[in-house]
Short mmCIF file of C-alpha atoms in Angstrom, two decimals:
data_model
loop_
_atom_site.label_atom_id
_atom_site.label_comp_id
_atom_site.label_asym_id
_atom_site.label_seq_id
_atom_site.Cartn_x
_atom_site.Cartn_y
_atom_site.Cartn_z
CA PHE A 1 106.76 22.88 116.27
CA VAL A 2 104.23 23.75 118.97
CA LEU A 3 104.86 20.39 120.68
CA THR A 4 108.60 21.01 120.66
CA ILE A 5 108.23 24.45 122.23
CA GLY A 6 105.68 23.13 124.72
CA GLY A 7 107.97 20.24 125.62
CA ALA A 8 110.94 22.58 126.04
CA PHE A 9 108.85 24.85 128.27
CA LEU A 10 107.70 21.91 130.42
CA PHE A 11 111.25 20.57 130.63
CA ASP A 12 112.50 24.01 131.71
CA ARG A 13 109.82 24.27 134.43
CA LEU A 14 110.54 20.74 135.62
CA SER A 15 114.28 21.47 135.76
CA LEU A 16 113.62 24.61 137.78
CA HIS A 17 111.41 22.73 140.27
CA LEU A 18 113.96 19.91 140.61
CA HIS A 19 116.74 22.44 141.20
CA GLN A 20 114.67 24.25 143.85
CA HIS A 21 113.85 20.92 145.50
CA PHE A 22 117.53 19.93 145.53
CA VAL A 23 118.58 23.28 147.04
CA LEU A 24 115.87 23.02 149.72
CA TYR A 25 116.82 19.41 150.50
CA SER A 26 120.51 20.35 150.78
CA TYR A 27 119.69 23.24 153.09
CA GLN A 28 117.47 21.07 155.30
CA SER A 29 120.22 18.43 155.49
CA TYR A 30 122.68 21.14 156.51
CA LEU A 31 120.31 22.40 159.23
CA ALA A 32 119.74 18.87 160.53
CA SER A 33 123.46 18.19 160.91
CA THR A 34 124.86 21.53 162.04
CA ASP A 35 124.83 23.47 165.29
CA GLN A 36 123.33 26.78 164.21
CA LEU A 37 125.44 28.97 166.51
CA THR A 38 128.90 27.55 165.87
CA ARG A 39 128.41 25.92 162.44
CA LEU A 40 130.06 22.78 163.81
CA ALA A 41 128.64 19.27 163.63
CA ASN A 42 125.79 18.68 166.05
CA ARG A 43 125.39 15.79 168.49
CA HIS A 44 123.52 13.69 165.90
CA VAL A 45 126.45 13.84 163.45
CA ILE A 46 128.92 13.05 166.23
CA LEU A 47 126.97 9.95 167.25
CA GLU A 48 126.70 8.80 163.60
CA LYS A 49 130.46 9.16 163.20
CA VAL A 50 131.14 7.16 166.37
CA THR A 51 128.65 4.47 165.33
CA THR A 52 130.52 4.09 162.03
CA LEU A 53 133.85 3.84 163.84
CA GLU A 54 132.44 1.19 166.19
CA LYS A 55 130.99 -0.84 163.31
CA ASN A 56 134.37 -0.76 161.57
CA ARG A 57 136.07 -1.75 164.84
CA ALA A 58 138.36 1.21 164.34
CA SER A 59 140.63 2.62 167.00
CA TRP A 60 139.54 6.13 167.82
CA GLY A 61 139.85 8.79 170.48
CA VAL A 62 137.77 11.60 171.88
CA ILE A 63 138.54 14.97 173.41
CA LEU A 64 135.90 16.85 175.37
CA PHE A 65 136.53 20.58 175.72
CA ASP A 66 134.79 22.87 178.17
CA LEU A 67 135.29 26.64 178.27
CA ASP A 68 136.51 27.69 181.71
CA HIS A 69 134.39 30.13 183.73
CA PHE A 70 131.95 30.51 180.85
CA LYS A 71 129.13 31.57 183.18
CA SER A 72 131.11 34.65 184.17
CA VAL A 73 131.51 35.55 180.47
CA ASN A 74 127.73 35.39 180.06
CA ASP A 75 127.19 37.34 183.30
CA THR A 76 129.68 40.06 182.34
CA HIS A 77 129.06 40.37 178.61
CA GLY A 78 125.54 38.99 178.21
CA HIS A 79 124.42 36.04 176.16
CA ALA A 80 125.40 37.75 172.90
CA GLY A 81 128.95 38.02 174.24
CA GLY A 82 128.85 34.38 175.33
CA ASP A 83 127.64 33.35 171.88
CA ALA A 84 130.51 35.29 170.29
CA VAL A 85 132.99 33.44 172.53
CA LEU A 86 131.47 30.09 171.51
CA ARG A 87 131.84 31.03 167.83
CA HIS A 88 135.42 32.18 168.45
CA PHE A 89 136.32 28.86 170.09
CA SER A 90 134.72 26.92 167.23
CA ILE A 91 137.00 28.78 164.81
CA VAL A 92 140.07 27.88 166.90
CA LEU A 93 138.97 24.22 166.90
CA ASN A 94 138.48 24.18 163.12
CA GLU A 95 141.89 25.77 162.57
CA HIS A 96 143.65 22.98 164.49
CA CYS A 97 141.62 19.93 163.47
CA PRO A 98 142.29 18.58 159.96
CA ALA A 99 139.56 17.10 157.76
CA PRO A 100 139.30 13.48 158.97
CA ILE A 101 138.73 14.72 162.53
CA THR A 102 135.10 15.48 163.41
CA VAL A 103 134.56 18.60 165.50
CA GLY A 104 131.22 19.33 167.10
CA ARG A 105 129.34 21.15 169.78
CA TYR A 106 128.38 18.68 172.46
CA GLY A 107 126.10 21.04 174.36
CA GLY A 108 126.27 24.41 176.11
CA GLU A 109 129.93 25.35 176.32
CA GLU A 110 131.14 21.79 175.74
CA PHE A 111 132.72 20.76 172.48
CA ILE A 112 133.80 17.35 171.25
CA VAL A 113 136.51 16.17 168.89
CA ILE A 114 136.38 12.64 167.44
CA ILE A 115 139.74 11.43 166.17
CA PRO A 116 139.43 8.43 163.84
CA ASP A 117 143.14 7.65 163.52
CA CYS A 118 145.02 8.15 166.78
CA ASP A 119 148.31 7.07 165.18
CA LEU A 120 148.10 9.87 162.63
CA TYR A 121 146.56 12.52 164.91
CA GLU A 122 147.65 12.09 168.53
CA PRO A 123 144.81 13.26 170.83
CA ILE A 124 147.18 14.38 173.60
CA HIS A 125 149.17 16.57 171.22
CA LEU A 126 145.98 17.96 169.68
CA ALA A 127 144.48 18.79 173.10
CA GLU A 128 147.72 20.41 174.24
CA THR A 129 147.88 22.51 171.06
CA ILE A 130 144.26 23.69 171.35
CA VAL A 131 144.47 24.51 175.07
CA ALA A 132 147.60 26.60 174.38
CA ALA A 133 146.08 28.25 171.29
CA VAL A 134 142.98 29.35 173.21
CA GLN A 135 145.09 30.85 176.01
CA GLN A 136 147.38 32.64 173.52
CA THR A 137 144.54 33.98 171.36
CA PRO A 138 142.67 36.68 173.28
CA PHE A 139 139.14 37.23 172.12
CA VAL A 140 138.42 40.87 171.29
CA MET A 141 134.95 41.94 172.32
CA GLN A 142 133.88 45.48 171.52
CA ASP A 143 136.90 47.55 172.61
CA HIS A 144 138.79 45.17 174.91
CA ALA A 145 140.31 41.69 174.98
CA VAL A 146 138.65 38.93 176.97
CA SER A 147 140.93 36.21 178.26
CA ILE A 148 139.51 32.74 177.64
CA THR A 149 140.83 29.35 178.69
CA VAL A 150 139.61 25.84 178.08
CA SER A 151 139.95 22.49 179.83
CA ALA A 152 140.01 19.13 178.06
CA GLY A 153 139.47 15.47 178.85
CA ILE A 154 140.85 12.73 176.59
CA ALA A 155 139.87 9.07 176.27
CA TYR A 156 140.72 6.27 173.84
CA ALA A 157 138.11 3.80 172.64
CA HIS A 158 140.13 0.56 172.96
CA HIS A 159 137.03 -1.28 171.70
CA HIS A 160 134.85 0.09 174.52
CA PRO A 161 131.34 1.28 173.67
CA ALA A 162 131.03 4.97 172.85
CA GLU A 163 129.01 5.66 175.98
CA THR A 164 131.90 4.36 178.12
CA VAL A 165 134.49 6.36 176.17
CA PHE A 166 132.45 9.56 176.52
CA LYS A 167 132.13 8.98 180.29
CA GLN A 168 135.88 8.43 180.54
CA ALA A 169 136.58 11.67 178.67
CA ASP A 170 134.12 13.45 180.96
CA ILE A 171 135.92 12.08 184.04
CA ALA A 172 139.25 13.31 182.62
CA LEU A 173 137.68 16.72 181.87
CA TYR A 174 136.40 16.97 185.44
CA GLU A 175 139.90 16.17 186.69
CA ALA A 176 141.37 18.96 184.52
CA LYS A 177 138.77 21.36 185.93
CA THR A 178 139.39 20.42 189.57
CA GLN A 179 143.16 20.64 189.15
CA GLY A 180 143.08 24.28 188.12
CA ARG A 181 141.57 24.46 184.61
CA ASN A 182 143.38 25.60 181.43
CA GLN A 183 144.82 22.13 180.92
CA TYR A 184 144.04 18.66 179.60
CA ARG A 185 143.92 15.29 181.28
CA LEU A 186 144.00 11.78 179.87
CA TYR A 187 141.62 9.25 181.37
CA GLN A 188 143.55 6.72 183.42
CA SER A 189 141.75 3.53 184.43
#
């Protein structure tokens, strides 16, 4: 009887420790894969996703988004206001990007969308939708609305290495910025 109770007690303690270990491991995995401000995938997750797509020789596309005049938002509303705008934009991205699409923060005010099936989810249509949604959704900060716009650059992999595709999307993004912002551009070789 004493052995049975002792065994049950030890089993209970072991179960508790295993559960705590699992919860801690899950939380650490979440922290390692998530941008803490926006709760989107971080750069590491984005690169893993692209590596998988390249290994599978899949056709994929990328959209780079950059918030227009973000420095002035930080200057006017402080870094807390800028952080709130980044979180707001991440919500807009999540609302318009279905599950197989990977959405992440690329750095600063740049965001990235990896589209694994360009036949099912057309990058140009997605970029157009998001650019319009951001312009039509004013961000309310304290007691007034702040107008936000975003520019986007699109590139298709076409069996090019990820580094090349990212550079192409960046070139297209730069073109969208220099041509007036609040628009998207497709990389043209």
